[in-house]
């Protein structure tokens, strides 16, 4: 089983993550931010990972530090759980509809962190969360996991649907990319390293 734990403690937040890549889509999430909990549960369900997140942050200021630091710690756990990356598919992608919302997610577990985002939300907040922190979560995840992540909102009239579609699509694409392949323990790269 590919597993890892990671944590981070600053003056602003305290975050602990336990991740199993070979899971069943089970989540135990408590960030103090209800909507963000819901998004992480959706991500987990569609990735097929098992995920535990405990986060305390300076929510009296806003949710930015907590959301960003959860992305950092989840990215570090993902990087560790991947190990040598031998035998993984490496690439994953999906075009995911959620009612009127349509999003694209594409992942390359490349060993080079990068985040490429395009889109806008219909409203500035959803469930009390400023939506500008959603791309920050994904950026922190991608850079700390050393993956390349592309996310696009192609259509959206409902901010909740757009946000949830992003988390589900990212989970689905990432689950595909880290899935073990029947070609055995080879590194999926013409260079021989990731």
Short mmCIF file of N, CA, C and O in Angstrom, two decimals, residues 103-188:
data_model
loop_
_atom_site.label_atom_id
_atom_site.label_comp_id
_atom_site.label_asym_id
_atom_site.label_seq_id
_atom_site.Cartn_x
_atom_site.Cartn_y
_atom_site.Cartn_z
N UNK A 103 -15.89 21.19 -16.60
CA UNK A 103 -14.49 21.48 -16.29
C UNK A 103 -13.58 20.44 -16.93
O UNK A 103 -13.99 19.31 -17.21
N UNK A 104 -12.34 20.84 -17.12
CA UNK A 104 -11.31 19.95 -17.64
C UNK A 104 -10.20 19.86 -16.60
O UNK A 104 -9.83 20.87 -16.00
N UNK A 105 -9.70 18.66 -16.37
CA UNK A 105 -8.53 18.44 -15.52
C UNK A 105 -7.58 17.51 -16.25
O UNK A 105 -8.00 16.51 -16.83
N UNK A 106 -6.29 17.86 -16.24
CA UNK A 106 -5.26 17.01 -16.83
C UNK A 106 -4.05 17.02 -15.91
O UNK A 106 -3.65 18.08 -15.41
N UNK A 107 -3.49 15.83 -15.69
CA UNK A 107 -2.38 15.65 -14.75
C UNK A 107 -1.25 14.90 -15.42
O UNK A 107 -1.48 13.92 -16.13
N UNK A 108 -0.03 15.33 -15.14
CA UNK A 108 1.18 14.60 -15.48
C UNK A 108 1.99 14.48 -14.20
O UNK A 108 2.42 15.49 -13.64
N UNK A 109 2.17 13.27 -13.71
CA UNK A 109 2.95 13.04 -12.50
C UNK A 109 4.42 13.02 -12.94
O UNK A 109 5.07 11.99 -13.00
N UNK A 110 4.90 14.20 -13.26
CA UNK A 110 6.15 14.39 -14.01
C UNK A 110 7.39 14.55 -13.15
O UNK A 110 8.49 14.48 -13.67
N UNK A 111 7.21 14.84 -11.87
CA UNK A 111 8.36 15.20 -11.04
C UNK A 111 8.72 16.67 -11.17
O UNK A 111 9.68 17.14 -10.56
N UNK A 112 7.93 17.41 -11.94
CA UNK A 112 8.13 18.85 -12.11
C UNK A 112 6.81 19.53 -11.75
O UNK A 112 5.83 19.37 -12.46
N UNK A 113 6.79 20.27 -10.68
CA UNK A 113 5.56 20.92 -10.25
C UNK A 113 5.19 22.09 -11.12
O UNK A 113 6.02 22.94 -11.43
N UNK A 114 3.92 22.12 -11.53
CA UNK A 114 3.41 23.25 -12.29
C UNK A 114 1.89 23.27 -12.20
O UNK A 114 1.25 22.22 -12.15
N UNK A 115 1.33 24.47 -12.15
CA UNK A 115 -0.13 24.62 -12.09
C UNK A 115 -0.55 25.62 -13.14
O UNK A 115 -0.04 26.75 -13.19
N UNK A 116 -1.50 25.22 -13.99
CA UNK A 116 -1.96 26.05 -15.10
C UNK A 116 -3.48 26.13 -15.03
O UNK A 116 -4.17 25.12 -15.19
N UNK A 117 -3.98 27.31 -14.79
CA UNK A 117 -5.38 27.54 -14.45
C UNK A 117 -5.99 28.53 -15.41
O UNK A 117 -5.38 29.55 -15.75
N UNK A 118 -7.23 28.24 -15.80
CA UNK A 118 -8.00 29.19 -16.60
C UNK A 118 -9.46 28.99 -16.24
O UNK A 118 -9.96 27.86 -16.22
N UNK A 119 -10.12 30.08 -15.97
CA UNK A 119 -11.54 30.01 -15.68
C UNK A 119 -11.95 31.07 -14.68
O UNK A 119 -11.11 31.77 -14.10
N UNK A 120 -13.24 31.19 -14.51
CA UNK A 120 -13.76 32.12 -13.52
C UNK A 120 -15.05 31.54 -12.94
O UNK A 120 -15.74 30.75 -13.58
N UNK A 121 -15.30 31.94 -11.71
CA UNK A 121 -16.49 31.50 -11.01
C UNK A 121 -17.58 32.56 -11.15
O UNK A 121 -17.29 33.76 -11.18
N UNK A 122 -18.85 32.15 -11.22
CA UNK A 122 -19.94 33.11 -11.34
C UNK A 122 -20.08 34.06 -10.14
O UNK A 122 -20.54 35.18 -10.30
N UNK A 123 -19.68 33.61 -8.94
CA UNK A 123 -19.79 34.43 -7.74
C UNK A 123 -18.46 34.44 -7.01
O UNK A 123 -17.61 33.57 -7.23
N UNK A 124 -18.27 35.41 -6.12
CA UNK A 124 -17.01 35.56 -5.39
C UNK A 124 -16.91 34.62 -4.19
O UNK A 124 -15.81 34.38 -3.68
N UNK A 125 -18.04 34.12 -3.72
CA UNK A 125 -18.05 33.22 -2.57
C UNK A 125 -19.02 32.07 -2.80
O UNK A 125 -19.99 32.21 -3.54
N UNK A 126 -18.73 30.96 -2.12
CA UNK A 126 -19.65 29.83 -2.11
C UNK A 126 -19.51 29.18 -0.74
O UNK A 126 -18.40 28.93 -0.27
N UNK A 127 -20.62 28.96 -0.06
CA UNK A 127 -20.59 28.35 1.25
C UNK A 127 -19.73 29.10 2.24
O UNK A 127 -19.12 28.50 3.12
N UNK A 128 -19.64 30.42 2.10
CA UNK A 128 -18.82 31.24 2.98
C UNK A 128 -17.34 31.24 2.65
O UNK A 128 -16.53 31.85 3.35
N UNK A 129 -16.94 30.56 1.58
CA UNK A 129 -15.54 30.48 1.18
C UNK A 129 -15.28 31.40 -0.01
O UNK A 129 -16.01 31.36 -1.00
N UNK A 130 -14.25 32.24 0.09
CA UNK A 130 -13.84 33.06 -1.04
C UNK A 130 -13.28 32.14 -2.12
O UNK A 130 -12.32 31.41 -1.87
N UNK A 131 -13.86 32.16 -3.32
CA UNK A 131 -13.45 31.22 -4.36
C UNK A 131 -12.03 31.47 -4.87
O UNK A 131 -11.43 30.57 -5.46
N UNK A 132 -11.48 32.64 -4.61
CA UNK A 132 -10.11 32.90 -5.06
C UNK A 132 -9.09 31.97 -4.38
O UNK A 132 -7.98 31.79 -4.89
N UNK A 133 -9.47 31.35 -3.26
CA UNK A 133 -8.54 30.43 -2.60
C UNK A 133 -8.54 29.04 -3.24
O UNK A 133 -7.64 28.24 -3.00
N UNK A 134 -9.54 28.74 -4.06
CA UNK A 134 -9.61 27.40 -4.68
C UNK A 134 -8.42 27.17 -5.61
O UNK A 134 -7.73 26.15 -5.48
N UNK A 135 -8.10 28.08 -6.54
CA UNK A 135 -6.88 27.87 -7.33
C UNK A 135 -5.61 27.83 -6.48
O UNK A 135 -4.66 27.11 -6.81
N UNK A 136 -5.59 28.56 -5.37
CA UNK A 136 -4.42 28.52 -4.48
C UNK A 136 -4.23 27.15 -3.87
O UNK A 136 -3.09 26.68 -3.70
N UNK A 137 -5.32 26.47 -3.52
CA UNK A 137 -5.23 25.11 -3.02
C UNK A 137 -4.59 24.20 -4.06
O UNK A 137 -3.64 23.46 -3.77
N UNK A 138 -5.09 24.26 -5.28
CA UNK A 138 -4.58 23.38 -6.34
C UNK A 138 -3.13 23.72 -6.69
O UNK A 138 -2.33 22.81 -6.97
N UNK A 139 -2.76 24.99 -6.66
CA UNK A 139 -1.37 25.39 -6.92
C UNK A 139 -0.45 24.79 -5.86
O UNK A 139 0.59 24.20 -6.17
N UNK A 140 -0.85 24.92 -4.59
CA UNK A 140 -0.04 24.37 -3.50
C UNK A 140 0.08 22.86 -3.61
O UNK A 140 1.17 22.30 -3.40
N UNK A 141 -1.00 22.19 -3.94
CA UNK A 141 -0.99 20.74 -4.13
C UNK A 141 -0.02 20.36 -5.24
O UNK A 141 0.85 19.50 -5.06
N UNK A 142 -0.14 20.98 -6.40
CA UNK A 142 0.68 20.61 -7.57
C UNK A 142 2.17 20.85 -7.32
O UNK A 142 2.99 19.99 -7.63
N UNK A 143 2.50 22.00 -6.78
CA UNK A 143 3.91 22.33 -6.60
C UNK A 143 4.56 21.43 -5.55
O UNK A 143 5.71 21.00 -5.73
N UNK A 144 3.85 21.12 -4.48
CA UNK A 144 4.42 20.29 -3.43
C UNK A 144 4.42 18.81 -3.76
O UNK A 144 5.26 18.06 -3.26
N UNK A 145 3.52 18.38 -4.63
CA UNK A 145 3.51 16.98 -5.08
C UNK A 145 4.45 16.77 -6.27
O UNK A 145 4.68 15.65 -6.67
N UNK A 146 4.93 17.87 -6.86
CA UNK A 146 5.76 17.83 -8.06
C UNK A 146 5.03 17.17 -9.22
O UNK A 146 5.54 16.30 -9.91
N UNK A 147 3.77 17.64 -9.42
CA UNK A 147 2.97 17.19 -10.55
C UNK A 147 2.64 18.41 -11.42
O UNK A 147 2.65 19.54 -10.93
N UNK A 148 2.35 18.16 -12.67
CA UNK A 148 1.83 19.21 -13.54
C UNK A 148 0.31 19.05 -13.57
O UNK A 148 -0.19 17.97 -13.86
N UNK A 149 -0.39 20.13 -13.25
CA UNK A 149 -1.86 20.10 -13.15
C UNK A 149 -2.43 21.25 -13.97
O UNK A 149 -2.10 22.41 -13.76
N UNK A 150 -3.29 20.89 -14.91
CA UNK A 150 -4.05 21.87 -15.69
C UNK A 150 -5.50 21.77 -15.27
O UNK A 150 -6.07 20.67 -15.25
N UNK A 151 -6.11 22.90 -14.96
CA UNK A 151 -7.54 22.96 -14.64
C UNK A 151 -8.18 24.09 -15.43
O UNK A 151 -7.63 25.19 -15.52
N UNK A 152 -9.35 23.81 -15.98
CA UNK A 152 -10.10 24.80 -16.74
C UNK A 152 -11.58 24.72 -16.37
O UNK A 152 -12.14 23.62 -16.31
N UNK A 153 -12.19 25.87 -16.15
CA UNK A 153 -13.65 25.94 -16.09
C UNK A 153 -14.10 26.33 -17.50
O UNK A 153 -13.80 27.43 -17.97
N UNK A 154 -14.80 25.44 -18.17
CA UNK A 154 -15.22 25.69 -19.54
C UNK A 154 -16.61 26.30 -19.61
O UNK A 154 -16.93 27.02 -20.56
N UNK A 155 -17.45 25.99 -18.61
CA UNK A 155 -18.80 26.57 -18.53
C UNK A 155 -19.25 26.51 -17.08
O UNK A 155 -18.95 25.54 -16.38
N UNK A 156 -19.96 27.55 -16.65
CA UNK A 156 -20.49 27.54 -15.28
C UNK A 156 -21.49 28.67 -15.09
O UNK A 156 -21.23 29.80 -15.49
N UNK A 157 -22.60 28.32 -14.49
CA UNK A 157 -23.58 29.32 -14.06
C UNK A 157 -23.75 29.30 -12.55
O UNK A 157 -24.23 30.25 -11.97
N UNK A 158 -23.35 28.18 -11.93
CA UNK A 158 -23.51 27.97 -10.50
C UNK A 158 -22.13 27.75 -9.90
O UNK A 158 -21.42 26.83 -10.29
N UNK A 159 -21.75 28.60 -8.95
CA UNK A 159 -20.41 28.54 -8.37
C UNK A 159 -20.17 27.23 -7.62
O UNK A 159 -19.08 26.66 -7.70
N UNK A 160 -21.17 26.75 -6.91
CA UNK A 160 -21.02 25.48 -6.19
C UNK A 160 -20.73 24.35 -7.19
O UNK A 160 -19.81 23.55 -6.98
N UNK A 161 -21.47 24.30 -8.27
CA UNK A 161 -21.26 23.25 -9.27
C UNK A 161 -19.87 23.35 -9.89
O UNK A 161 -19.20 22.33 -10.10
N UNK A 162 -19.42 24.56 -10.20
CA UNK A 162 -18.10 24.74 -10.81
C UNK A 162 -17.00 24.28 -9.87
O UNK A 162 -16.08 23.55 -10.27
N UNK A 163 -17.08 24.69 -8.60
CA UNK A 163 -16.06 24.31 -7.63
C UNK A 163 -16.05 22.80 -7.41
O UNK A 163 -14.99 22.16 -7.43
N UNK A 164 -17.21 22.22 -7.22
CA UNK A 164 -17.29 20.78 -6.96
C UNK A 164 -16.81 19.99 -8.17
O UNK A 164 -16.11 18.97 -8.03
N UNK A 165 -17.14 20.44 -9.36
CA UNK A 165 -16.67 19.77 -10.57
C UNK A 165 -15.15 19.80 -10.65
O UNK A 165 -14.52 18.81 -11.06
N UNK A 166 -14.52 20.91 -10.25
CA UNK A 166 -13.06 20.99 -10.26
C UNK A 166 -12.43 19.96 -9.33
O UNK A 166 -11.48 19.27 -9.70
N UNK A 167 -12.96 19.86 -8.11
CA UNK A 167 -12.39 18.91 -7.14
C UNK A 167 -12.61 17.47 -7.59
O UNK A 167 -11.71 16.63 -7.47
N UNK A 168 -13.79 17.18 -8.12
CA UNK A 168 -14.06 15.81 -8.61
C UNK A 168 -13.17 15.48 -9.80
O UNK A 168 -12.61 14.38 -9.89
N UNK A 169 -13.05 16.42 -10.74
CA UNK A 169 -12.25 16.18 -11.93
C UNK A 169 -10.78 16.00 -11.58
O UNK A 169 -10.10 15.12 -12.12
N UNK A 170 -10.27 16.83 -10.68
CA UNK A 170 -8.88 16.69 -10.27
C UNK A 170 -8.66 15.34 -9.60
O UNK A 170 -7.68 14.65 -9.89
N UNK A 171 -9.58 14.95 -8.72
CA UNK A 171 -9.46 13.64 -8.08
C UNK A 171 -9.46 12.50 -9.08
O UNK A 171 -8.62 11.60 -9.01
N UNK A 172 -10.38 12.56 -10.03
CA UNK A 172 -10.49 11.50 -11.04
C UNK A 172 -9.21 11.41 -11.89
O UNK A 172 -8.66 10.33 -12.10
N UNK A 173 -8.73 12.56 -12.37
CA UNK A 173 -7.53 12.58 -13.21
C UNK A 173 -6.30 12.13 -12.42
O UNK A 173 -5.46 11.38 -12.92
N UNK A 174 -6.19 12.57 -11.18
CA UNK A 174 -5.04 12.19 -10.36
C UNK A 174 -5.08 10.70 -10.02
O UNK A 174 -4.05 10.02 -10.04
N UNK A 175 -6.28 10.19 -9.74
CA UNK A 175 -6.42 8.76 -9.49
C UNK A 175 -5.97 7.93 -10.68
O UNK A 175 -5.31 6.90 -10.53
N UNK A 176 -6.32 8.38 -11.89
CA UNK A 176 -5.87 7.70 -13.11
C UNK A 176 -4.35 7.74 -13.23
O UNK A 176 -3.70 6.73 -13.53
N UNK A 177 -3.78 8.91 -12.98
CA UNK A 177 -2.35 9.12 -13.20
C UNK A 177 -1.48 8.32 -12.24
O UNK A 177 -0.40 7.86 -12.63
N UNK A 178 -1.92 8.13 -11.02
CA UNK A 178 -1.10 7.39 -10.04
C UNK A 178 -1.45 5.91 -10.01
O UNK A 178 -0.82 5.14 -9.29
N UNK A 179 -2.45 5.51 -10.80
CA UNK A 179 -2.84 4.10 -10.86
C UNK A 179 -1.70 3.22 -11.35
O UNK A 179 -0.94 3.61 -12.24
N UNK A 180 -1.58 2.07 -10.75
CA UNK A 180 -0.52 1.13 -11.15
C UNK A 180 -0.92 0.42 -12.44
O UNK A 180 -2.07 0.03 -12.61
N UNK A 181 0.03 0.27 -13.32
CA UNK A 181 -0.21 -0.27 -14.65
C UNK A 181 0.35 -1.68 -14.77
O UNK A 181 1.32 -2.03 -14.11
N UNK A 182 -0.23 -2.48 -15.67
CA UNK A 182 0.22 -3.86 -15.83
C UNK A 182 1.61 -3.99 -16.46
O UNK A 182 2.16 -5.07 -16.48
N UNK A 183 2.18 -2.87 -16.95
CA UNK A 183 3.51 -2.97 -17.58
C UNK A 183 4.61 -3.18 -16.55
O UNK A 183 5.78 -3.26 -16.91
N UNK A 184 4.24 -3.27 -15.29
CA UNK A 184 5.21 -3.61 -14.26
C UNK A 184 5.83 -2.42 -13.60
O UNK A 184 5.28 -1.33 -13.58
N UNK A 185 7.02 -2.63 -13.07
CA UNK A 185 7.66 -1.63 -12.24
C UNK A 185 8.53 -0.64 -12.97
O UNK A 185 9.46 -0.11 -12.40
N UNK A 186 8.26 -0.40 -14.21
CA UNK A 186 9.06 0.55 -14.98
C UNK A 186 8.67 1.98 -14.65
O UNK A 186 7.52 2.27 -14.33
N UNK A 187 9.62 2.88 -14.79
CA UNK A 187 9.35 4.32 -14.67
C UNK A 187 8.75 4.75 -16.00
O UNK A 187 9.36 4.51 -17.05
N UNK A 188 7.59 5.41 -15.98
CA UNK A 188 6.95 5.80 -17.25
C UNK A 188 7.58 7.07 -17.83
O UNK A 188 7.00 8.15 -17.83
#
